[in-house]
mmCIF file of N, CA and C in Angstrom:
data_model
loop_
_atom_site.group_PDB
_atom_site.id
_atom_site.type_symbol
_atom_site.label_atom_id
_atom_site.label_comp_id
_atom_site.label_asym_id
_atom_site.label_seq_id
_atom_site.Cartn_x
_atom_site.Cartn_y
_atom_site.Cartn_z
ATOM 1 N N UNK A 1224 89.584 147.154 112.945
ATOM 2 C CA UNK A 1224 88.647 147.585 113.955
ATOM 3 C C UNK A 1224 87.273 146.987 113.634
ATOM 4 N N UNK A 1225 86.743 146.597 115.074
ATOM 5 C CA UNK A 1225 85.641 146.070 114.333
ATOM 6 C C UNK A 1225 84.172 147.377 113.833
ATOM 7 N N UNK A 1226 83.507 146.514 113.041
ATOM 8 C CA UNK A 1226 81.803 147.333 113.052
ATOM 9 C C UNK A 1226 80.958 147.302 113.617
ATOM 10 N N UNK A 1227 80.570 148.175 114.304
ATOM 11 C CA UNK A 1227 79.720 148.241 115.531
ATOM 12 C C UNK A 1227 78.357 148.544 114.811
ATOM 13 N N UNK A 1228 77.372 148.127 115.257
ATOM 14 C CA UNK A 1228 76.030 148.872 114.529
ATOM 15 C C UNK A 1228 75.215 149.124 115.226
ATOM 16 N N UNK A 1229 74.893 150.263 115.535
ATOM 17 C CA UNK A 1229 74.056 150.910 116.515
ATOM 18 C C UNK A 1229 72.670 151.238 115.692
ATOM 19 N N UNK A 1230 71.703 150.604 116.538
ATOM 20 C CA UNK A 1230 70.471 150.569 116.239
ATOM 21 C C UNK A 1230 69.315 151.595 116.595
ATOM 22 N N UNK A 1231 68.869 152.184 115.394
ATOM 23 C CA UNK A 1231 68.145 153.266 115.616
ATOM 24 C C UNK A 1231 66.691 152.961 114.840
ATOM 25 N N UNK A 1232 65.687 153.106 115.233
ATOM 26 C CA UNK A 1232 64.217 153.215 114.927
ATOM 27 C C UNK A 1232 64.261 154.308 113.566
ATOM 28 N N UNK A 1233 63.313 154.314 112.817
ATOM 29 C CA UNK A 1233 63.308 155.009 111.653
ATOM 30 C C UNK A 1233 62.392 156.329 112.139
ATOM 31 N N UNK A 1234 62.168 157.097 111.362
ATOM 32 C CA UNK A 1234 60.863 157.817 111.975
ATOM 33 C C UNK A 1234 59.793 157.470 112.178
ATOM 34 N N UNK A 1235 59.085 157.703 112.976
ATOM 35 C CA UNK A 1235 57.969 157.255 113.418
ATOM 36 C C UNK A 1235 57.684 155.696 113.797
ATOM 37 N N UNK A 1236 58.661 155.105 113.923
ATOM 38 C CA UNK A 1236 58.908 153.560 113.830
ATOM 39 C C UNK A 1236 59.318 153.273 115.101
ATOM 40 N N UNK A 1237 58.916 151.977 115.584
ATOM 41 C CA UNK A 1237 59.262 151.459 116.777
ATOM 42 C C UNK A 1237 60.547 150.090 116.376
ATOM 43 N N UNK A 1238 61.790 149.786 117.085
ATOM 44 C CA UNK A 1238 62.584 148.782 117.028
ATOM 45 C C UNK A 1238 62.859 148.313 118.148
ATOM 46 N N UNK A 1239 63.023 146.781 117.970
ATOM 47 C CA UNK A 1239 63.255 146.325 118.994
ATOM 48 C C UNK A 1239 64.539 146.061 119.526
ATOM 49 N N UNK A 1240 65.253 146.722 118.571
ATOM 50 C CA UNK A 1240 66.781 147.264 119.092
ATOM 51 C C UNK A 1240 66.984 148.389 119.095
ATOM 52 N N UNK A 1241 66.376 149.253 119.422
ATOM 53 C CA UNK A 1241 66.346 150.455 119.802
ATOM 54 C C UNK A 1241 67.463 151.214 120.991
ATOM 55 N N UNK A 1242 68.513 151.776 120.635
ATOM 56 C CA UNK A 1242 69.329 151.525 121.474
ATOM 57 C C UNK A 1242 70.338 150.769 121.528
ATOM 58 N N UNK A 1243 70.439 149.398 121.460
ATOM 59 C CA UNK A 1243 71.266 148.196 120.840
ATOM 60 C C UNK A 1243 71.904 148.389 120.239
ATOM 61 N N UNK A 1244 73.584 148.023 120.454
ATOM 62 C CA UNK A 1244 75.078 147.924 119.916
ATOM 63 C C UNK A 1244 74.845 146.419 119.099
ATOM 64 N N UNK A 1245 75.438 145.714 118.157
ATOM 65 C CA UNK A 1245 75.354 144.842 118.003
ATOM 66 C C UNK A 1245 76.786 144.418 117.085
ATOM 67 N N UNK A 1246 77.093 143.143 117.174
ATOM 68 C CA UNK A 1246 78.508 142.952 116.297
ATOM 69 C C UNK A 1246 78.048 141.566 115.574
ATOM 70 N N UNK A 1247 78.229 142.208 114.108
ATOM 71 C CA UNK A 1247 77.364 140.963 113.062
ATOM 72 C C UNK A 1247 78.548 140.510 112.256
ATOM 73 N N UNK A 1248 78.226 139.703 111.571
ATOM 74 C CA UNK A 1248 79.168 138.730 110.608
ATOM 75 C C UNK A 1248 78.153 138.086 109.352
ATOM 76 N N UNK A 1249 78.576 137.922 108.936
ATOM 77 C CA UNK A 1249 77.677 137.986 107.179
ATOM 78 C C UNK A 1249 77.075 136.305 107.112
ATOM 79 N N UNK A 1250 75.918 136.529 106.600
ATOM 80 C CA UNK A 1250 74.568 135.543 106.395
ATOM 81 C C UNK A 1250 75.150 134.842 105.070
ATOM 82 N N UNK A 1251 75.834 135.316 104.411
ATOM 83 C CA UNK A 1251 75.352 134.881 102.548
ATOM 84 C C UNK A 1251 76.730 134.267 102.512
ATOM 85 N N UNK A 1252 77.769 134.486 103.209
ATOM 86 C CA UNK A 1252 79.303 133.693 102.981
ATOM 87 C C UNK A 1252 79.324 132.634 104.522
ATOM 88 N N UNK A 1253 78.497 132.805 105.492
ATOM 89 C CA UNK A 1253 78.503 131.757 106.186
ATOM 90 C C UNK A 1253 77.779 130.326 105.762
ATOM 91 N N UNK A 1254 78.776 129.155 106.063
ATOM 92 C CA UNK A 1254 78.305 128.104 105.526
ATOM 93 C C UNK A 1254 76.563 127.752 106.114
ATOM 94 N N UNK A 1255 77.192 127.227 107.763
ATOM 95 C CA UNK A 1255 75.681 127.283 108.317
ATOM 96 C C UNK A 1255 74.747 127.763 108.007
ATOM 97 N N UNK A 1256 74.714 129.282 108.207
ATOM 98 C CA UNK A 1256 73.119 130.204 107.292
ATOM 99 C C UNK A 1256 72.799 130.055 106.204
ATOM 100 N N UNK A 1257 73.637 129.682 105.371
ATOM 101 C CA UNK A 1257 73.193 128.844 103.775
ATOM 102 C C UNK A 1257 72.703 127.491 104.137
ATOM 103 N N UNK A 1258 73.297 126.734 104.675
ATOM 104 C CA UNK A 1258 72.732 125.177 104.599
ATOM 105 C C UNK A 1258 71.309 125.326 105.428
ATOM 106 N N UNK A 1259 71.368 126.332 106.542
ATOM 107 C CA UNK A 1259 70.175 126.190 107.673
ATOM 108 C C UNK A 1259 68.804 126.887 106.608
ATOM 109 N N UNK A 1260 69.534 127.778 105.501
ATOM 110 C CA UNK A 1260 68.379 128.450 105.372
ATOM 111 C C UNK A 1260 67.234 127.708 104.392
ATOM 112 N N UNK A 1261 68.345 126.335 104.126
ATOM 113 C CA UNK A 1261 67.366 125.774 103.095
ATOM 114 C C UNK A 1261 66.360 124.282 103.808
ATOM 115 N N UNK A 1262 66.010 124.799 104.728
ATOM 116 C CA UNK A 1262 65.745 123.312 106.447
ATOM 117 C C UNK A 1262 63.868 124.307 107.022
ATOM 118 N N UNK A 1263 63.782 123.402 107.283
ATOM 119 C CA UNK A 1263 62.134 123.860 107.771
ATOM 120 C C UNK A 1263 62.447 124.995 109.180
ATOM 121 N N UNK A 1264 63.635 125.667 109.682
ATOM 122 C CA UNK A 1264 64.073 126.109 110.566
ATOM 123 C C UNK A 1264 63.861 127.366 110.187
ATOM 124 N N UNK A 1265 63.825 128.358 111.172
ATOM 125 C CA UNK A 1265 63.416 129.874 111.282
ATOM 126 C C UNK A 1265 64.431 130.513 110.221
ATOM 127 N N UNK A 1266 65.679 130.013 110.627
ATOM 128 C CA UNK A 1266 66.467 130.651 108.967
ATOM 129 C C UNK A 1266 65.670 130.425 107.966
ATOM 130 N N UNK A 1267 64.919 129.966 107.247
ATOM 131 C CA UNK A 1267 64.681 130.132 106.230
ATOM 132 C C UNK A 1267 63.948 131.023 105.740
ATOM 133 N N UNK A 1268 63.435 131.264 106.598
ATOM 134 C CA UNK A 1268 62.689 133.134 106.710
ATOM 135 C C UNK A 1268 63.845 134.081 107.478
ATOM 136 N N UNK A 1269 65.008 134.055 107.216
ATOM 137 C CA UNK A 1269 65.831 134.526 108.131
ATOM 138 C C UNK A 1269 65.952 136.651 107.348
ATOM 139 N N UNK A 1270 65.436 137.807 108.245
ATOM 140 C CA UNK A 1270 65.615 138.994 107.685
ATOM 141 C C UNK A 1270 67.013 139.045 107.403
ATOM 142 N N UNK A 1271 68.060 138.960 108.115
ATOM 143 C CA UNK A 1271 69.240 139.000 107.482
ATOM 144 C C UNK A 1271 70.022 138.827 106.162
ATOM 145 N N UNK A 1272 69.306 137.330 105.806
ATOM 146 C CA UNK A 1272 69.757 137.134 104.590
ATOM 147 C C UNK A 1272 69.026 138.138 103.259
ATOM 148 N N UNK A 1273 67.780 138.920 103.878
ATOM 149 C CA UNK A 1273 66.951 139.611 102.799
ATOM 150 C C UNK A 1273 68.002 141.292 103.083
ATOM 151 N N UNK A 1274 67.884 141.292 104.011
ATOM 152 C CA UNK A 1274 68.752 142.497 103.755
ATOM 153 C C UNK A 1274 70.377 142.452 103.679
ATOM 154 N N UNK A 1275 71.102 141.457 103.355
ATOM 155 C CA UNK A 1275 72.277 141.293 103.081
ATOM 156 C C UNK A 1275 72.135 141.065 101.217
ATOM 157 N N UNK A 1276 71.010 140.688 100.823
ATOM 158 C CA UNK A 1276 70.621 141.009 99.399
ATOM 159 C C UNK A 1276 70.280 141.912 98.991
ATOM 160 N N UNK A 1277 69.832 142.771 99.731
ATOM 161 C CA UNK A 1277 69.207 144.213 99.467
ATOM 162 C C UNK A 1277 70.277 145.226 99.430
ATOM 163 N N UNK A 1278 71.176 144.967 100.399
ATOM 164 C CA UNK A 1278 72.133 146.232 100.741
ATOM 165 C C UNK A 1278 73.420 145.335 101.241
ATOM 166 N N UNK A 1279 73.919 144.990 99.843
ATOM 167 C CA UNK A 1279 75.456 144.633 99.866
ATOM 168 C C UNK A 1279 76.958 145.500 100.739
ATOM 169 N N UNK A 1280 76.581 146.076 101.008
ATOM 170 C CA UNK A 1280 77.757 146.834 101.646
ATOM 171 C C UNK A 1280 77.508 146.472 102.922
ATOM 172 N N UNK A 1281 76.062 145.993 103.345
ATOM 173 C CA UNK A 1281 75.993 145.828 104.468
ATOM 174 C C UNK A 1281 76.690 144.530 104.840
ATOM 175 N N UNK A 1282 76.361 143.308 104.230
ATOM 176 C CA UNK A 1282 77.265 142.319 104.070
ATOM 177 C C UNK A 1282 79.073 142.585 103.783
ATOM 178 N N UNK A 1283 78.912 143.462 103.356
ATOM 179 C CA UNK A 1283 80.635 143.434 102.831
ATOM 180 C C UNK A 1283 81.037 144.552 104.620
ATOM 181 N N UNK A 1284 80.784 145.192 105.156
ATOM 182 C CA UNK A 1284 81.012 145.457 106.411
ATOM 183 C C UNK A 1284 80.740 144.350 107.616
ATOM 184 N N UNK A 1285 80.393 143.676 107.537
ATOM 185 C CA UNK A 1285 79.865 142.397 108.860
ATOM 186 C C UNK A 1285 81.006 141.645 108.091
ATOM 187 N N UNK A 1286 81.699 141.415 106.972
ATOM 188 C CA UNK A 1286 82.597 140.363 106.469
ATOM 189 C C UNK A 1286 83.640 141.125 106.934
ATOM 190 N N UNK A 1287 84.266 142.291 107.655
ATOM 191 C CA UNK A 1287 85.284 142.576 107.975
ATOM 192 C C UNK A 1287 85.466 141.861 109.447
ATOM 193 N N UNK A 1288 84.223 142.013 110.512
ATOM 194 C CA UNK A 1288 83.849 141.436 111.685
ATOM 195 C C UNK A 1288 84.561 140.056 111.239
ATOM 196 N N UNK A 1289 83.737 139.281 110.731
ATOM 197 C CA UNK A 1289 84.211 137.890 110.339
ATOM 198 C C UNK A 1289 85.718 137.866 110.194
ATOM 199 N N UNK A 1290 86.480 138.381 109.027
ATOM 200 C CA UNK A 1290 87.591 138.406 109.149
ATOM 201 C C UNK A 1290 88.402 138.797 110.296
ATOM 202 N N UNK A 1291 88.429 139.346 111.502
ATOM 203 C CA UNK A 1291 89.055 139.800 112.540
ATOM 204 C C UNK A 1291 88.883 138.580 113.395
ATOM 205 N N UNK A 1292 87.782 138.202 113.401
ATOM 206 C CA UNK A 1292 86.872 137.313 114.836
ATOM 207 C C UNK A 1292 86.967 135.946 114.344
ATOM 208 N N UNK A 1293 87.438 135.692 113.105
ATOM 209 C CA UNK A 1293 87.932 134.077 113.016
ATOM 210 C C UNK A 1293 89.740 134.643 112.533
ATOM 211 N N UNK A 1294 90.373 135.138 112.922
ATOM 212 C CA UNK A 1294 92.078 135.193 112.941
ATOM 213 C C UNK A 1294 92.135 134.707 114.252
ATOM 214 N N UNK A 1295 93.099 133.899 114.090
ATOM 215 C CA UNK A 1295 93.741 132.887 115.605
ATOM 216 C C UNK A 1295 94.577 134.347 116.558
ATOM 217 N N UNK A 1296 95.188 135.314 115.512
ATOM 218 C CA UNK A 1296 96.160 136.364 116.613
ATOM 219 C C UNK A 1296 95.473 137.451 116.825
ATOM 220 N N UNK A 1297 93.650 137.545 116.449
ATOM 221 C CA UNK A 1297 93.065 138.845 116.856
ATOM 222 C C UNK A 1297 93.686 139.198 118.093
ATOM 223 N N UNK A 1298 93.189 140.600 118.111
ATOM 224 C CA UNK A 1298 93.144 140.988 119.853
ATOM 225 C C UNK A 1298 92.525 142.354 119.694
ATOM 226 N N UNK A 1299 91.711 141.995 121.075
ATOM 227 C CA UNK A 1299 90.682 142.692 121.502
ATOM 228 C C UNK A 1299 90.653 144.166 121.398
ATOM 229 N N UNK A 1300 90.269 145.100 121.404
ATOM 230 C CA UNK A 1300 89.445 146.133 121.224
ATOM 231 C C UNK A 1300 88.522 146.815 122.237
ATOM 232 N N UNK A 1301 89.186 148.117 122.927
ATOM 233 C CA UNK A 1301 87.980 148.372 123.733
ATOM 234 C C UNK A 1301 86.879 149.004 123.088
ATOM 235 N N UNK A 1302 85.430 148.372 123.607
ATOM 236 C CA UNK A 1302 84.265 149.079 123.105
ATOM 237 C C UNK A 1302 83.176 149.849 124.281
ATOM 238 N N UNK A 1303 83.341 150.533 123.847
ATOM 239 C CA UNK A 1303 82.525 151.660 124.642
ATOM 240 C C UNK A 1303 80.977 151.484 124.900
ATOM 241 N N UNK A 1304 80.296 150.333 125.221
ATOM 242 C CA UNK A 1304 78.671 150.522 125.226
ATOM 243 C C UNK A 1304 78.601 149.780 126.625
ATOM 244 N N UNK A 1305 77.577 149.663 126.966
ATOM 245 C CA UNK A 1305 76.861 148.919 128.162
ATOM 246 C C UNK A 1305 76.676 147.527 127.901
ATOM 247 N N UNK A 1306 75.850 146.831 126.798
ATOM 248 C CA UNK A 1306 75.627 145.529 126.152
ATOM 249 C C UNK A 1306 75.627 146.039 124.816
ATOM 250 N N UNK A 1307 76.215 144.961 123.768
ATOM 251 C CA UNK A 1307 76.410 144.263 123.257
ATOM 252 C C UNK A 1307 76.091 143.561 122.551
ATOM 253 N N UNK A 1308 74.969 142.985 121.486
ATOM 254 C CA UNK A 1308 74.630 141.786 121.181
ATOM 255 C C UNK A 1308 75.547 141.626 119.885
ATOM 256 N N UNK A 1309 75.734 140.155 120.022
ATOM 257 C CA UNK A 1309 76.683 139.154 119.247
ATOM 258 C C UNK A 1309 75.743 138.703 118.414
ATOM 259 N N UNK A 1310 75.838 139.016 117.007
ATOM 260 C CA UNK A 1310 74.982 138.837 115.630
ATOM 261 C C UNK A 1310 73.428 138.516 115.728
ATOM 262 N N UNK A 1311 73.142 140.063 115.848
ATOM 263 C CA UNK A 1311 71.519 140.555 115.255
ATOM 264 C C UNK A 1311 71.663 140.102 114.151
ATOM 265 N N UNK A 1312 72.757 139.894 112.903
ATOM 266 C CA UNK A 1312 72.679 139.452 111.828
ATOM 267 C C UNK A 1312 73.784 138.411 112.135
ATOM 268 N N UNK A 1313 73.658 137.201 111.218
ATOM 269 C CA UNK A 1313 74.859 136.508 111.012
ATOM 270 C C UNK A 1313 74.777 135.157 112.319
ATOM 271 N N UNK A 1314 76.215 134.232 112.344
ATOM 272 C CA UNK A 1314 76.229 133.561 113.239
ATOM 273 C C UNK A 1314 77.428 132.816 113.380
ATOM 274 N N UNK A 1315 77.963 132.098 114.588
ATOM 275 C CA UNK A 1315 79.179 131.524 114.700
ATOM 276 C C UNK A 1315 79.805 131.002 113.825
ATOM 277 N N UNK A 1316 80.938 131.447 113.398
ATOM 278 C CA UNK A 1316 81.663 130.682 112.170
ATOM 279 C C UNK A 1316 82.441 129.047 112.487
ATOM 280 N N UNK A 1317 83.298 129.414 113.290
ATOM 281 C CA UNK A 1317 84.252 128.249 113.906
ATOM 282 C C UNK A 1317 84.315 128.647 115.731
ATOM 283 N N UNK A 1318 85.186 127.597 116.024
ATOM 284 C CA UNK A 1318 85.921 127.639 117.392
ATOM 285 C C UNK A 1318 86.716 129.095 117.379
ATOM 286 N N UNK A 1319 87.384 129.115 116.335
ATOM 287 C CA UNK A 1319 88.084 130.571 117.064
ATOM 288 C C UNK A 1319 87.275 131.744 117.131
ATOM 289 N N UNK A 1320 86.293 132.151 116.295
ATOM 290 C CA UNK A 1320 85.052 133.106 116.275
ATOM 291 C C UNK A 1320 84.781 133.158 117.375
ATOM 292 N N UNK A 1321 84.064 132.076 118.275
ATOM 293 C CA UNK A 1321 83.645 131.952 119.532
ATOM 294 C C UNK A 1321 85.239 132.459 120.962
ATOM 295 N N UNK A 1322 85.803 131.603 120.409
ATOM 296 C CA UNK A 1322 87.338 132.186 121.013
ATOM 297 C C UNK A 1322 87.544 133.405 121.152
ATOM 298 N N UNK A 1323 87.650 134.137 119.749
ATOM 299 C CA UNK A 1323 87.246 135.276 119.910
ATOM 300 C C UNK A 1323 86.378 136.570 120.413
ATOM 301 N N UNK A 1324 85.340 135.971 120.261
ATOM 302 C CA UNK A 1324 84.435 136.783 121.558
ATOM 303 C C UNK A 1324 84.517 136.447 122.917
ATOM 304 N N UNK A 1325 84.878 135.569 123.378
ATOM 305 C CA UNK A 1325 85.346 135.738 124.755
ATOM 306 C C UNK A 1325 86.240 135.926 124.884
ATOM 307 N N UNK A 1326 87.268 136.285 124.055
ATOM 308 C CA UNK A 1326 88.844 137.611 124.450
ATOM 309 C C UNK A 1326 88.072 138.878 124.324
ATOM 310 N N UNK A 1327 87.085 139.307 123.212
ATOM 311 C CA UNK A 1327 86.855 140.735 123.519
ATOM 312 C C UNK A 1327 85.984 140.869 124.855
ATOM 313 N N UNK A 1328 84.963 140.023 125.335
ATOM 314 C CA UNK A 1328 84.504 140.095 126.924
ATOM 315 C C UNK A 1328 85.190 140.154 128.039
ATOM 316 N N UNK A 1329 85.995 139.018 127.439
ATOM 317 C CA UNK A 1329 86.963 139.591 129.105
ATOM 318 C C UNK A 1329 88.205 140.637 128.720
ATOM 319 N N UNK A 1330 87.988 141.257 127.790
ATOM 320 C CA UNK A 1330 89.099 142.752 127.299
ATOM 321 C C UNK A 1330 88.115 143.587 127.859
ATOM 322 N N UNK A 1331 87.012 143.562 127.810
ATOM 323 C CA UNK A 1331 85.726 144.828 127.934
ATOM 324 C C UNK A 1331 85.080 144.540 129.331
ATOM 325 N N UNK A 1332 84.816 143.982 130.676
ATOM 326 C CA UNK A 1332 84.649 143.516 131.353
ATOM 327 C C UNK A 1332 83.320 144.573 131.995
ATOM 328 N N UNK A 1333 83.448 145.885 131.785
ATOM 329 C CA UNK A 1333 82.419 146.958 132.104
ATOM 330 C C UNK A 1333 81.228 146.608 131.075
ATOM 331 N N UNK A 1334 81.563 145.495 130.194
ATOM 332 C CA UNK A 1334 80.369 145.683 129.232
ATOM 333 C C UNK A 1334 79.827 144.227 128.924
ATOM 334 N N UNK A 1335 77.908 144.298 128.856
ATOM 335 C CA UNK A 1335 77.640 142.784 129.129
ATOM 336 C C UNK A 1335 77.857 142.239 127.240
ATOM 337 N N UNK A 1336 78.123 140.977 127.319
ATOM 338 C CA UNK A 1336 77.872 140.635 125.880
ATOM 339 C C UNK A 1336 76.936 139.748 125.980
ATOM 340 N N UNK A 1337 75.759 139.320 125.009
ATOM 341 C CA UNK A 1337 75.259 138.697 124.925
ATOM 342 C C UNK A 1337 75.252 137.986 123.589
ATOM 343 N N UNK A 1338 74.875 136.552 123.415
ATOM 344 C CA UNK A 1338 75.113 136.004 122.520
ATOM 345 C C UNK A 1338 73.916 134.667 122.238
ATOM 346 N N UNK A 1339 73.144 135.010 120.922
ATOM 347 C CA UNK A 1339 72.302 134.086 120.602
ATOM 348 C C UNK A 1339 73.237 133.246 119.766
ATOM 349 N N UNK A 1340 72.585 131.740 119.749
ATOM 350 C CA UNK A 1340 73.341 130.992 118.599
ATOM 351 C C UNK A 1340 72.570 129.677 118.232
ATOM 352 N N UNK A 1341 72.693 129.253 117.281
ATOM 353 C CA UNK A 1341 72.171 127.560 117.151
ATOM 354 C C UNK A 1341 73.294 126.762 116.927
ATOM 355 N N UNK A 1342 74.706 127.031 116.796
ATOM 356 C CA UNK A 1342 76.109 126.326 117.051
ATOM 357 C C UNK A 1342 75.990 126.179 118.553
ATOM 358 N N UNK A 1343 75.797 125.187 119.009
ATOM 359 C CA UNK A 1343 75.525 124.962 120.317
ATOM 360 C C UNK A 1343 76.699 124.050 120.533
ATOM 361 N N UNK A 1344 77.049 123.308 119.447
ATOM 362 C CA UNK A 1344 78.382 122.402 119.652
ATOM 363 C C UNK A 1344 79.815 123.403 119.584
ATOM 364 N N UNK A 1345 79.872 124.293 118.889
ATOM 365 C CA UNK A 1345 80.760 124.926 119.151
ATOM 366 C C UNK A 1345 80.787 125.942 120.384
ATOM 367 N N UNK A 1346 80.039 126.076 121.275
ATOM 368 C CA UNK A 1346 80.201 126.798 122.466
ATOM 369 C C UNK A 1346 80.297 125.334 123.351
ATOM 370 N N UNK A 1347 80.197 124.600 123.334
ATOM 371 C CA UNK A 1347 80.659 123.169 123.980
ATOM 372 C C UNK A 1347 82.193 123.297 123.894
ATOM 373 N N UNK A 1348 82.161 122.836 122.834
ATOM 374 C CA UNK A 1348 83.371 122.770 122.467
ATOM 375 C C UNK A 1348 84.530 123.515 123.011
ATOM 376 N N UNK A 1349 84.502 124.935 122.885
ATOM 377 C CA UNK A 1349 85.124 126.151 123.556
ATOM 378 C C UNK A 1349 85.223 126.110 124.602
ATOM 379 N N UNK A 1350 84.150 126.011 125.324
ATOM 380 C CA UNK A 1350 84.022 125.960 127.013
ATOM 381 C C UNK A 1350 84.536 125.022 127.312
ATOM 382 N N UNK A 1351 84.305 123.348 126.925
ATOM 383 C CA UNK A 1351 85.340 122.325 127.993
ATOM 384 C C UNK A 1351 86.698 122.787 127.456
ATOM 385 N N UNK A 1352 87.604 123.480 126.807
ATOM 386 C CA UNK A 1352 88.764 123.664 126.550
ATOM 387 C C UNK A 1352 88.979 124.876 127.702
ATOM 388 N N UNK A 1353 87.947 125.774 127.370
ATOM 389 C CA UNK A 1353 88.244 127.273 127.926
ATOM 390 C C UNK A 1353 88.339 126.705 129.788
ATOM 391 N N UNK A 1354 87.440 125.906 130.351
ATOM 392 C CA UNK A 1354 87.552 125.516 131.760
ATOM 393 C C UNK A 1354 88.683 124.622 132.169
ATOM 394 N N UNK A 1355 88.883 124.393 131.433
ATOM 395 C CA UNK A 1355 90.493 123.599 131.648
ATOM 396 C C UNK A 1355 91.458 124.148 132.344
#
């Protein structure tokens, strides 16, 4: 099953996921976020990777995500929220990762997903196959 992480403000604290479902996959065992984080690019100030050092379990829960969402025979999961975001922490592993989230979107169809990424070749990639 996957880990859902629902985002809550601390006390007295304002977030800008406030509200926000999100489905992450781990910073410190992805190749990309290691190679990106060492590049004049916003990863390298990336919070993820500081709090995947800080609070290991948090990483070792987003590595279960990973493991489900790069298996070629996942299958989908209904999730219960409105939207969605696709890694507040973390980022596309392979083609099937991406594969994978668009089987759980169109399994969940009541619910928006959204998805940031800088694998821009692998959502290429996916899509001229997936429009076929």
């Amino acid at each position: 099953m996957l880990v859902l992480t629902d985002h809550k403000a601390k006390k007295n604290e304002k977030n800008k996921m406030e509200g926000m479902t999100s489905i992450n996959t781990p910073v410190l065992s992805n190749e990309f976020c290691q190679s990106m984080s060492k590049t004049d690019a916003i990863c390298k100030s990336c919070y993820a990777r500081v709090i995947a050092n800080r609070f290991p379990n948090t990483e070792r829960a987003y590595q279960v995500n990973a493991d489900l969402l790069t298996d070629p025979n996942y299958t989908p999961e209904f999730i219960n929220r409105s939207v969605v975001r696709i890694h507040a922490a973390g980022e596309l592993i392979d083609n099937v990762h991406f594969q994978n989230i668009i089987k759980l979107a169109n399994f969940n169809p009541a619910t928006r997903f959204v998805l940031w990424t800088k694998r821009v070749a692998i959502v290429n990639a996916v899509l001229a196959v997936e429009d076929k």
